[in-house]
PDB file of C-alpha atoms and ligand atoms in Angstrom:
ATOM      1  CA  MET A   1     162.195  84.056 100.431  1.00 51.00           C
ATOM      2  CA  GLN A   2     161.935  80.586  98.884  1.00 51.00           C
ATOM      3  CA  LYS A   3     158.745  81.656  97.071  1.00 54.00           C
ATOM      4  CA  LYS A   4     160.645  83.782  94.558  1.00 56.00           C
ATOM      5  CA  ASN A   5     163.516  81.404  93.836  1.00 69.00           C
ATOM      6  CA  LYS A   6     162.029  77.975  93.483  1.00 81.00           C
ATOM      7  CA  LYS A   7     159.582  76.248  91.204  1.00 93.00           C
ATOM      8  CA  PRO A   8     156.584  74.965  93.175  1.00 97.00           C
ATOM      9  CA  LEU A   9     155.955  71.237  93.426  1.00 97.00           C
ATOM     10  CA  ARG A  10     152.256  71.904  93.945  1.00 97.00           C
ATOM     11  CA  GLU A  11     149.989  74.880  94.608  1.00 97.00           C
ATOM     12  CA  GLY A  12     146.765  74.461  96.551  1.00 95.00           C
ATOM     13  CA  LYS A  13     144.114  76.957  97.676  1.00 95.00           C
ATOM     14  CA  ALA A  14     145.913  78.064 100.829  1.00 97.00           C
ATOM     15  CA  LYS A  15     149.450  76.745 100.529  1.00 98.00           C
ATOM     16  CA  ILE A  16     152.295  76.198  98.073  1.00 98.00           C
ATOM     17  CA  LEU A  17     154.780  73.347  98.365  1.00 98.00           C
ATOM     18  CA  TYR A  18     158.407  73.846  97.287  1.00 98.00           C
ATOM     19  CA  PRO A  19     161.274  71.342  97.221  1.00 97.00           C
ATOM     20  CA  GLY A  20     163.050  71.216 100.593  1.00 97.00           C
ATOM     21  CA  PRO A  21     166.797  71.452 101.232  1.00 97.00           C
ATOM     22  CA  LYS A  22     167.196  67.680 101.760  1.00 96.00           C
ATOM     23  CA  ARG A  23     165.674  64.609 100.149  1.00 94.00           C
ATOM     24  CA  GLY A  24     162.394  63.757 101.855  1.00 95.00           C
ATOM     25  CA  THR A  25     161.725  67.356 102.945  1.00 97.00           C
ATOM     26  CA  ILE A  26     159.386  70.018 101.583  1.00 98.00           C
ATOM     27  CA  ILE A  27     158.835  73.712 102.276  1.00 98.00           C
ATOM     28  CA  GLN A  28     155.199  74.545 102.984  1.00 98.00           C
ATOM     29  CA  TYR A  29     154.366  78.194 102.207  1.00 98.00           C
ATOM     30  CA  PHE A  30     151.168  79.679 103.688  1.00 98.00           C
ATOM     31  CA  LYS A  31     149.341  82.046 101.321  1.00 98.00           C
ATOM     32  CA  ASP A  32     147.071  84.942 102.220  1.00 98.00           C
ATOM     33  CA  ASP A  33     144.286  83.586  99.996  1.00 97.00           C
ATOM     34  CA  LEU A  34     140.956  82.786 101.608  1.00 97.00           C
ATOM     35  CA  THR A  35     138.556  80.576  99.669  1.00 96.00           C
ATOM     36  CA  ALA A  36     135.137  79.131 100.416  1.00 94.00           C
ATOM     37  CA  PHE A  37     132.312  77.234  98.746  1.00 91.00           C
ATOM     38  CA  ASN A  38     134.685  75.226  96.607  1.00 86.00           C
ATOM     39  CA  ASN A  39     136.696  78.224  95.456  1.00 88.00           C
ATOM     40  CA  GLN A  40     133.633  80.236  94.329  1.00 92.00           C
ATOM     41  CA  LYS A  41     134.306  82.888  96.990  1.00 96.00           C
ATOM     42  CA  ARG A  42     137.895  84.154  97.085  1.00 96.00           C
ATOM     43  CA  GLU A  43     139.743  86.981  98.745  1.00 96.00           C
ATOM     44  CA  GLN A  44     143.208  87.991  99.896  1.00 97.00           C
ATOM     45  CA  LEU A  45     143.639  88.676 103.586  1.00 97.00           C
ATOM     46  CA  LEU A  46     146.982  90.265 104.292  1.00 97.00           C
ATOM     47  CA  GLY A  47     148.778  88.438 107.112  1.00 97.00           C
ATOM     48  CA  LYS A  48     146.459  85.394 107.151  1.00 98.00           C
ATOM     49  CA  GLY A  49     149.236  83.093 105.903  1.00 98.00           C
ATOM     50  CA  ALA A  50     151.594  84.191 108.667  1.00 98.00           C
ATOM     51  CA  LEU A  51     148.895  83.694 111.301  1.00 98.00           C
ATOM     52  CA  ASN A  52     148.031  80.180 110.072  1.00 98.00           C
ATOM     53  CA  ASN A  53     151.714  79.253 109.887  1.00 98.00           C
ATOM     54  CA  ARG A  54     152.157  80.177 113.542  1.00 98.00           C
ATOM     55  CA  ILE A  55     148.904  78.686 114.779  1.00 98.00           C
ATOM     56  CA  SER A  56     149.407  75.403 112.933  1.00 98.00           C
ATOM     57  CA  ALA A  57     153.075  75.095 113.994  1.00 98.00           C
ATOM     58  CA  CYS A  58     152.077  75.681 117.616  1.00 98.00           C
ATOM     59  CA  LEU A  59     149.310  73.032 117.488  1.00 98.00           C
ATOM     60  CA  PHE A  60     151.526  70.471 115.724  1.00 98.00           C
ATOM     61  CA  GLU A  61     154.218  71.012 118.372  1.00 98.00           C
ATOM     62  CA  TYR A  62     151.652  70.369 121.122  1.00 98.00           C
ATOM     63  CA  LEU A  63     150.603  67.210 119.278  1.00 98.00           C
ATOM     64  CA  HIS A  64     154.245  66.017 119.121  1.00 98.00           C
ATOM     65  CA  GLU A  65     154.363  66.378 122.900  1.00 98.00           C
ATOM     66  CA  ILE A  66     151.557  63.834 123.293  1.00 98.00           C
ATOM     67  CA  GLY A  67     153.184  61.420 120.832  1.00 98.00           C
ATOM     68  CA  ILE A  68     151.221  62.163 117.644  1.00 98.00           C
ATOM     69  CA  ARG A  69     153.521  61.770 114.648  1.00 98.00           C
ATOM     70  CA  THR A  70     153.238  64.627 112.141  1.00 98.00           C
ATOM     71  CA  HIS A  71     154.977  65.924 109.014  1.00 98.00           C
ATOM     72  CA  PHE A  72     156.018  69.164 110.804  1.00 98.00           C
ATOM     73  CA  LEU A  73     159.751  69.685 111.327  1.00 98.00           C
ATOM     74  CA  LYS A  74     160.178  73.414 112.048  1.00 98.00           C
ATOM     75  CA  CYS A  75     159.133  76.941 111.121  1.00 98.00           C
ATOM     76  CA  LEU A  76     161.585  78.539 108.712  1.00 98.00           C
ATOM     77  CA  ASN A  77     160.196  82.066 108.755  1.00 97.00           C
ATOM     78  CA  MET A  78     156.908  83.963 109.005  1.00 96.00           C
ATOM     79  CA  ARG A  79     155.239  82.040 106.201  1.00 97.00           C
ATOM     80  CA  GLU A  80     157.185  78.853 105.688  1.00 98.00           C
ATOM     81  CA  GLN A  81     157.531  75.535 107.453  1.00 98.00           C
ATOM     82  CA  LEU A  82     159.935  72.707 106.787  1.00 98.00           C
ATOM     83  CA  ILE A  83     157.932  69.489 106.614  1.00 98.00           C
ATOM     84  CA  ARG A  84     158.533  65.831 105.805  1.00 98.00           C
ATOM     85  CA  GLU A  85     157.481  64.680 102.382  1.00 97.00           C
ATOM     86  CA  VAL A  86     154.454  62.422 102.582  1.00 97.00           C
ATOM     87  CA  GLU A  87     152.125  60.870 100.091  1.00 97.00           C
ATOM     88  CA  ILE A  88     148.786  62.369 101.044  1.00 97.00           C
ATOM     89  CA  ILE A  89     145.912  59.910 101.520  1.00 97.00           C
ATOM     90  CA  PRO A  90     143.093  61.481  99.437  1.00 97.00           C
ATOM     91  CA  ILE A  91     140.637  61.594 102.345  1.00 98.00           C
ATOM     92  CA  GLU A  92     139.623  64.598 104.451  1.00 98.00           C
ATOM     93  CA  VAL A  93     138.962  63.376 107.965  1.00 98.00           C
ATOM     94  CA  LEU A  94     136.427  65.531 109.790  1.00 98.00           C
ATOM     95  CA  VAL A  95     135.786  65.292 113.519  1.00 99.00           C
ATOM     96  CA  ARG A  96     132.702  67.049 114.842  1.00 98.00           C
ATOM     97  CA  ASN A  97     131.721  67.883 118.406  1.00 98.00           C
ATOM     98  CA  ILE A  98     128.923  70.379 117.759  1.00 98.00           C
ATOM     99  CA  ALA A  99     126.447  70.596 114.857  1.00 98.00           C
ATOM    100  CA  ALA A 100     127.480  73.246 112.318  1.00 98.00           C
ATOM    101  CA  GLY A 101     128.138  73.667 108.601  1.00 97.00           C
ATOM    102  CA  THR A 102     127.102  70.887 106.256  1.00 96.00           C
ATOM    103  CA  LEU A 103     126.219  68.429 109.049  1.00 97.00           C
ATOM    104  CA  ALA A 104     123.644  70.825 110.551  1.00 98.00           C
ATOM    105  CA  LYS A 105     122.268  71.513 107.080  1.00 97.00           C
ATOM    106  CA  LYS A 106     122.070  67.915 105.842  1.00 96.00           C
ATOM    107  CA  LEU A 107     120.577  66.403 108.994  1.00 97.00           C
ATOM    108  CA  GLY A 108     118.417  69.410 109.896  1.00 98.00           C
ATOM    109  CA  LEU A 109     120.198  69.868 113.230  1.00 98.00           C
ATOM    110  CA  LYS A 110     120.153  73.160 115.101  1.00 98.00           C
ATOM    111  CA  ARG A 111     123.514  74.928 114.643  1.00 97.00           C
ATOM    112  CA  GLY A 112     125.275  74.787 118.008  1.00 98.00           C
ATOM    113  CA  MET A 113     123.686  71.548 119.213  1.00 98.00           C
ATOM    114  CA  PRO A 114     126.267  69.438 121.060  1.00 98.00           C
ATOM    115  CA  LEU A 115     126.546  66.011 119.379  1.00 98.00           C
ATOM    116  CA  PRO A 116     125.987  62.902 121.545  1.00 98.00           C
ATOM    117  CA  ARG A 117     129.641  62.007 120.935  1.00 98.00           C
ATOM    118  CA  ALA A 118     132.450  63.065 118.624  1.00 98.00           C
ATOM    119  CA  ILE A 119     131.598  61.971 115.077  1.00 98.00           C
ATOM    120  CA  VAL A 120     134.250  61.110 112.479  1.00 98.00           C
ATOM    121  CA  GLU A 121     133.337  61.667 108.822  1.00 98.00           C
ATOM    122  CA  TYR A 122     135.312  61.094 105.645  1.00 98.00           C
ATOM    123  CA  CYS A 123     135.238  63.204 102.480  1.00 98.00           C
ATOM    124  CA  LEU A 124     137.037  62.486  99.232  1.00 98.00           C
ATOM    125  CA  LYS A 125     139.736  65.114  98.658  1.00 97.00           C
ATOM    126  CA  ASN A 126     138.527  66.256  95.254  1.00 96.00           C
ATOM    127  CA  ASP A 127     137.648  69.928  94.667  1.00 92.00           C
ATOM    128  CA  GLU A 128     136.052  69.288  91.277  1.00 93.00           C
ATOM    129  CA  LEU A 129     133.534  66.971  92.923  1.00 95.00           C
ATOM    130  CA  GLY A 130     133.087  69.300  95.910  1.00 93.00           C
ATOM    131  CA  ASP A 131     134.786  66.943  98.418  1.00 95.00           C
ATOM    132  CA  PRO A 132     131.859  64.459  98.605  1.00 97.00           C
ATOM    133  CA  ILE A 133     131.223  62.593 101.845  1.00 97.00           C
ATOM    134  CA  ILE A 134     132.239  58.925 101.573  1.00 98.00           C
ATOM    135  CA  SER A 135     131.939  55.848 103.769  1.00 98.00           C
ATOM    136  CA  ALA A 136     134.523  53.298 104.881  1.00 98.00           C
ATOM    137  CA  GLU A 137     133.090  51.004 102.189  1.00 98.00           C
ATOM    138  CA  HIS A 138     134.162  53.446  99.456  1.00 98.00           C
ATOM    139  CA  ILE A 139     137.580  53.833 101.056  1.00 98.00           C
ATOM    140  CA  PHE A 140     138.195  50.068 101.090  1.00 98.00           C
ATOM    141  CA  ALA A 141     136.621  49.369  97.683  1.00 98.00           C
ATOM    142  CA  PHE A 142     138.789  51.985  95.960  1.00 97.00           C
ATOM    143  CA  SER A 143     141.866  51.085  98.073  1.00 96.00           C
ATOM    144  CA  TRP A 144     142.302  54.636  99.399  1.00 95.00           C
ATOM    145  CA  ALA A 145     143.239  53.065 102.744  1.00 95.00           C
ATOM    146  CA  THR A 146     143.174  49.577 104.257  1.00 95.00           C
ATOM    147  CA  PRO A 147     140.893  48.732 107.221  1.00 97.00           C
ATOM    148  CA  ASP A 148     143.926  48.783 109.544  1.00 96.00           C
ATOM    149  CA  GLU A 149     145.028  52.182 108.240  1.00 96.00           C
ATOM    150  CA  LEU A 150     141.528  53.599 108.606  1.00 98.00           C
ATOM    151  CA  ASP A 151     141.356  52.283 112.193  1.00 98.00           C
ATOM    152  CA  GLU A 152     144.645  54.059 112.939  1.00 98.00           C
ATOM    153  CA  ILE A 153     143.421  57.243 111.218  1.00 98.00           C
ATOM    154  CA  ALA A 154     140.109  57.314 113.126  1.00 98.00           C
ATOM    155  CA  GLU A 155     141.769  56.555 116.463  1.00 98.00           C
ATOM    156  CA  THR A 156     144.421  59.245 115.919  1.00 98.00           C
ATOM    157  CA  ALA A 157     141.818  61.775 114.744  1.00 98.00           C
ATOM    158  CA  LEU A 158     139.746  61.214 117.917  1.00 98.00           C
ATOM    159  CA  ARG A 159     142.854  61.536 120.112  1.00 98.00           C
ATOM    160  CA  ILE A 160     143.767  64.803 118.395  1.00 98.00           C
ATOM    161  CA  ASN A 161     140.201  66.058 118.793  1.00 99.00           C
ATOM    162  CA  ASP A 162     140.167  65.163 122.522  1.00 98.00           C
ATOM    163  CA  PHE A 163     143.476  66.843 123.148  1.00 98.00           C
ATOM    164  CA  LEU A 164     142.715  69.996 121.155  1.00 99.00           C
ATOM    165  CA  SER A 165     139.205  70.285 122.666  1.00 98.00           C
ATOM    166  CA  GLY A 166     140.828  70.408 126.107  1.00 98.00           C
ATOM    167  CA  LEU A 167     143.535  72.809 125.004  1.00 98.00           C
ATOM    168  CA  PHE A 168     141.024  75.234 123.470  1.00 98.00           C
ATOM    169  CA  THR A 169     138.650  74.946 126.453  1.00 98.00           C
ATOM    170  CA  GLY A 170     141.513  76.233 128.593  1.00 98.00           C
ATOM    171  CA  LEU A 171     141.791  79.205 126.220  1.00 98.00           C
ATOM    172  CA  GLY A 172     138.081  80.022 126.336  1.00 98.00           C
ATOM    173  CA  LEU A 173     137.330  78.522 122.906  1.00 98.00           C
ATOM    174  CA  ARG A 174     135.056  75.667 121.842  1.00 98.00           C
ATOM    175  CA  LEU A 175     136.387  73.294 119.172  1.00 99.00           C
ATOM    176  CA  VAL A 176     133.241  72.762 117.110  1.00 98.00           C
ATOM    177  CA  ASP A 177     134.802  70.621 114.362  1.00 98.00           C
ATOM    178  CA  LEU A 178     138.075  70.142 112.555  1.00 98.00           C
ATOM    179  CA  LYS A 179     139.484  68.695 109.362  1.00 98.00           C
ATOM    180  CA  LEU A 180     142.606  66.543 109.301  1.00 98.00           C
ATOM    181  CA  GLU A 181     144.700  65.036 106.530  1.00 98.00           C
ATOM    182  CA  PHE A 182     147.118  62.149 106.819  1.00 98.00           C
ATOM    183  CA  GLY A 183     149.939  60.890 104.634  1.00 98.00           C
ATOM    184  CA  HIS A 184     152.313  57.992 104.254  1.00 96.00           C
ATOM    185  CA  CYS A 185     156.007  58.541 104.720  1.00 95.00           C
ATOM    186  CA  GLU A 186     158.884  56.218 103.914  1.00 90.00           C
ATOM    187  CA  GLU A 187     161.278  55.823 106.838  1.00 91.00           C
ATOM    188  CA  GLU A 188     165.043  55.305 106.457  1.00 88.00           C
ATOM    189  CA  ASP A 189     164.677  51.586 107.206  1.00 94.00           C
ATOM    190  CA  GLY A 190     162.189  51.261 104.328  1.00 92.00           C
ATOM    191  CA  SER A 191     159.107  50.955 106.543  1.00 94.00           C
ATOM    192  CA  VAL A 192     156.081  53.144 105.837  1.00 93.00           C
ATOM    193  CA  SER A 193     154.471  55.179 108.612  1.00 94.00           C
ATOM    194  CA  LEU A 194     151.325  57.258 108.931  1.00 96.00           C
ATOM    195  CA  LEU A 195     151.797  60.952 109.713  1.00 98.00           C
ATOM    196  CA  LEU A 196     149.381  63.816 110.350  1.00 98.00           C
ATOM    197  CA  ALA A 197     149.922  66.307 107.505  1.00 98.00           C
ATOM    198  CA  ASP A 198     148.546  69.585 106.085  1.00 98.00           C
ATOM    199  CA  GLU A 199     147.601  72.203 108.727  1.00 98.00           C
ATOM    200  CA  ILE A 200     145.310  72.848 111.672  1.00 98.00           C
ATOM    201  CA  SER A 201     144.199  76.477 111.708  1.00 98.00           C
ATOM    202  CA  PRO A 202     141.071  78.658 111.699  1.00 98.00           C
ATOM    203  CA  ASP A 203     140.881  77.786 107.963  1.00 98.00           C
ATOM    204  CA  THR A 204     140.360  74.116 108.768  1.00 98.00           C
ATOM    205  CA  CYS A 205     138.459  74.050 112.043  1.00 98.00           C
ATOM    206  CA  ARG A 206     135.578  75.866 113.711  1.00 98.00           C
ATOM    207  CA  LEU A 207     136.368  77.669 116.955  1.00 98.00           C
ATOM    208  CA  TRP A 208     133.737  79.573 118.917  1.00 98.00           C
ATOM    209  CA  ASP A 209     134.298  81.873 121.861  1.00 98.00           C
ATOM    210  CA  ARG A 210     132.926  79.951 124.864  1.00 98.00           C
ATOM    211  CA  GLU A 211     131.197  83.007 126.326  1.00 98.00           C
ATOM    212  CA  THR A 212     129.710  84.746 123.321  1.00 98.00           C
ATOM    213  CA  GLY A 213     129.509  81.838 120.844  1.00 98.00           C
ATOM    214  CA  GLU A 214     131.143  84.071 118.210  1.00 98.00           C
ATOM    215  CA  ALA A 215     133.159  82.380 115.462  1.00 98.00           C
ATOM    216  CA  ARG A 216     136.941  82.778 115.420  1.00 98.00           C
ATOM    217  CA  ASP A 217     137.444  80.913 112.152  1.00 98.00           C
ATOM    218  CA  LYS A 218     136.809  80.894 108.403  1.00 98.00           C
ATOM    219  CA  ASP A 219     133.020  81.086 108.942  1.00 98.00           C
ATOM    220  CA  ARG A 220     133.590  84.827 109.488  1.00 98.00           C
ATOM    221  CA  PHE A 221     134.628  84.915 105.811  1.00 97.00           C
ATOM    222  CA  ARG A 222     132.151  82.283 104.517  1.00 97.00           C
ATOM    223  CA  GLN A 223     129.210  84.040 106.145  1.00 96.00           C
ATOM    224  CA  GLU A 224     130.373  87.643 105.694  1.00 97.00           C
ATOM    225  CA  MET A 225     130.530  88.270 109.447  1.00 97.00           C
ATOM    226  CA  GLY A 226     133.401  90.757 109.072  1.00 96.00           C
ATOM    227  CA  GLU A 227     136.541  91.076 111.222  1.00 97.00           C
ATOM    228  CA  VAL A 228     137.982  87.900 109.727  1.00 97.00           C
ATOM    229  CA  LYS A 229     141.586  88.748 110.536  1.00 97.00           C
ATOM    230  CA  ALA A 230     140.696  89.779 114.092  1.00 98.00           C
ATOM    231  CA  GLY A 231     139.205  86.302 114.577  1.00 98.00           C
ATOM    232  CA  TYR A 232     142.417  84.571 113.468  1.00 98.00           C
ATOM    233  CA  GLU A 233     144.521  86.988 115.531  1.00 98.00           C
ATOM    234  CA  ASP A 234     142.448  86.230 118.602  1.00 98.00           C
ATOM    235  CA  VAL A 235     143.198  82.493 118.233  1.00 98.00           C
ATOM    236  CA  ALA A 236     146.926  83.245 117.782  1.00 98.00           C
ATOM    237  CA  ARG A 237     146.898  85.588 120.786  1.00 98.00           C
ATOM    238  CA  ARG A 238     145.228  83.010 123.028  1.00 98.00           C
ATOM    239  CA  LEU A 239     147.791  80.396 121.948  1.00 98.00           C
ATOM    240  CA  GLY A 240     150.550  82.905 122.758  1.00 98.00           C
ATOM    241  CA  VAL A 241     151.928  83.029 119.204  1.00 97.00           C
ATOM    242  CA  LEU A 242     150.799  86.444 118.044  1.00 95.00           C
ATOM    243  CA  ASN A 243     153.729  88.693 117.455  1.00 78.00           C
ATOM    244  CA  GLU A 244     151.961  92.003 116.917  1.00 56.00           C
ATOM    245  CA  THR A 245     154.849  93.822 115.281  1.00 47.00           C
ATOM    246  CA  SER A 246     155.870  91.215 112.738  1.00 55.00           C
ATOM    247  CA  ILE A 247     152.387  90.095 111.706  1.00 51.00           C
ATOM    248  CA  SER A 248     151.137  93.602 111.118  1.00 50.00           C
ATOM    249  CA  GLN A 249     153.970  94.101 108.634  1.00 53.00           C
ATOM    250  CA  ASN A 250     153.443  92.864 105.099  1.00 49.00           C
ATOM    251  CA  PHE A 251     154.914  89.400 105.299  1.00 47.00           C
TER     252      PHE A 251
HETATM  253  P1  TYD B 301     131.782  71.053 106.868  1.00 94.82           P
HETATM  254  O1  TYD B 301     130.747  71.500 107.843  1.00 94.82           O
HETATM  255  O2  TYD B 301     131.645  69.663 106.344  1.00 94.82           O
HETATM  256  O3  TYD B 301     131.816  71.948 105.587  1.00 94.82           O
HETATM  257  P2  TYD B 301     131.697  73.498 105.426  1.00 94.82           P
HETATM  258  O4  TYD B 301     132.968  74.046 105.947  1.00 94.82           O
HETATM  259  O5  TYD B 301     131.573  73.624 103.935  1.00 94.82           O
HETATM  260  O6  TYD B 301     130.492  73.937 106.162  1.00 94.82           O
HETATM  261  O7  TYD B 301     133.226  71.232 107.506  1.00 94.82           O
HETATM  262  C1  TYD B 301     133.574  70.734 108.762  1.00 94.82           C
HETATM  263  C2  TYD B 301     134.917  71.314 109.164  1.00 94.82           C
HETATM  264  O8  TYD B 301     135.952  70.815 108.334  1.00 94.82           O
HETATM  265  C3  TYD B 301     134.981  72.827 109.056  1.00 94.82           C
HETATM  266  O9  TYD B 301     135.691  73.334 110.168  1.00 94.82           O
HETATM  267  C4  TYD B 301     135.723  73.112 107.798  1.00 94.82           C
HETATM  268  C5  TYD B 301     136.600  71.883 107.645  1.00 94.82           C
HETATM  269  N1  TYD B 301     136.782  71.488 106.243  1.00 94.82           N
HETATM  270  C6  TYD B 301     137.900  71.937 105.549  1.00 94.82           C
HETATM  271  O10 TYD B 301     138.760  72.628 106.100  1.00 94.82           O
HETATM  272  N2  TYD B 301     138.038  71.575 104.238  1.00 94.82           N
HETATM  273  C7  TYD B 301     137.137  70.805 103.593  1.00 94.82           C
HETATM  274  O11 TYD B 301     137.334  70.503 102.389  1.00 94.82           O
HETATM  275  C8  TYD B 301     135.986  70.344 104.313  1.00 94.82           C
HETATM  276  C9  TYD B 301     134.952  69.503 103.626  1.00 94.82           C
HETATM  277  C10 TYD B 301     135.859  70.715 105.627  1.00 94.82           C
END
């Protein structure tokens, strides 16, 4: 596996990036680490990395089919993806359909309340500061993105949310909210394009069973609900990407 042979370019909470085989490519390795509350709660969950690799690859492939440009190139093995190198825009883009998490807490909304419309929020990608919520004004003032880029980001985020909401509805799941990250990539002709980056998985979105309302995402870990892995496996199974034999082995 690449993990043992190469020096990482960067290690985050859930993934490690290694140099890719060609210029402009990177290998994204999915770890088994689960973290919450800004890294204060940590645990290893055997097989979580493999599940997120599969789930995220599957969702990015669906997004390619509807014309969303992403950094994803292909899965290399159980835990690794080949991706395009991008310069990550330091903004976490959240799209919310239903009140939960910090939104419910901050605005005193009942958890589970459908929002009048999908709401896009921006947080600064900075763990030390606890990913503070920011406005478009901050983004423009500090030149994290231009108004045109932010328009493209918000429009793309809403399109992704619409598409994935429909996809998950068909699988008996409710997409409560999700977090997206975007990056800039230099094309061969020298132009710069905006690509969806990072991952979309039960680590980065909330998914509730439509019948029971039970979480199938990282809230099972955050809130000590138990059966965390079963939640992730259920999402993979519904998407048709759970390979029982290989995931149950220690990849
Ligand atoms: P939010 O309710 O703001 O925070 P929390 O997860 O702490 O309750 O999160 C909204 C969604 O975005 C949720 O599905 C988790 C995801 N998210 C991340 O994956 N990473 C982040 O740094 C943040 C702020 C949110």
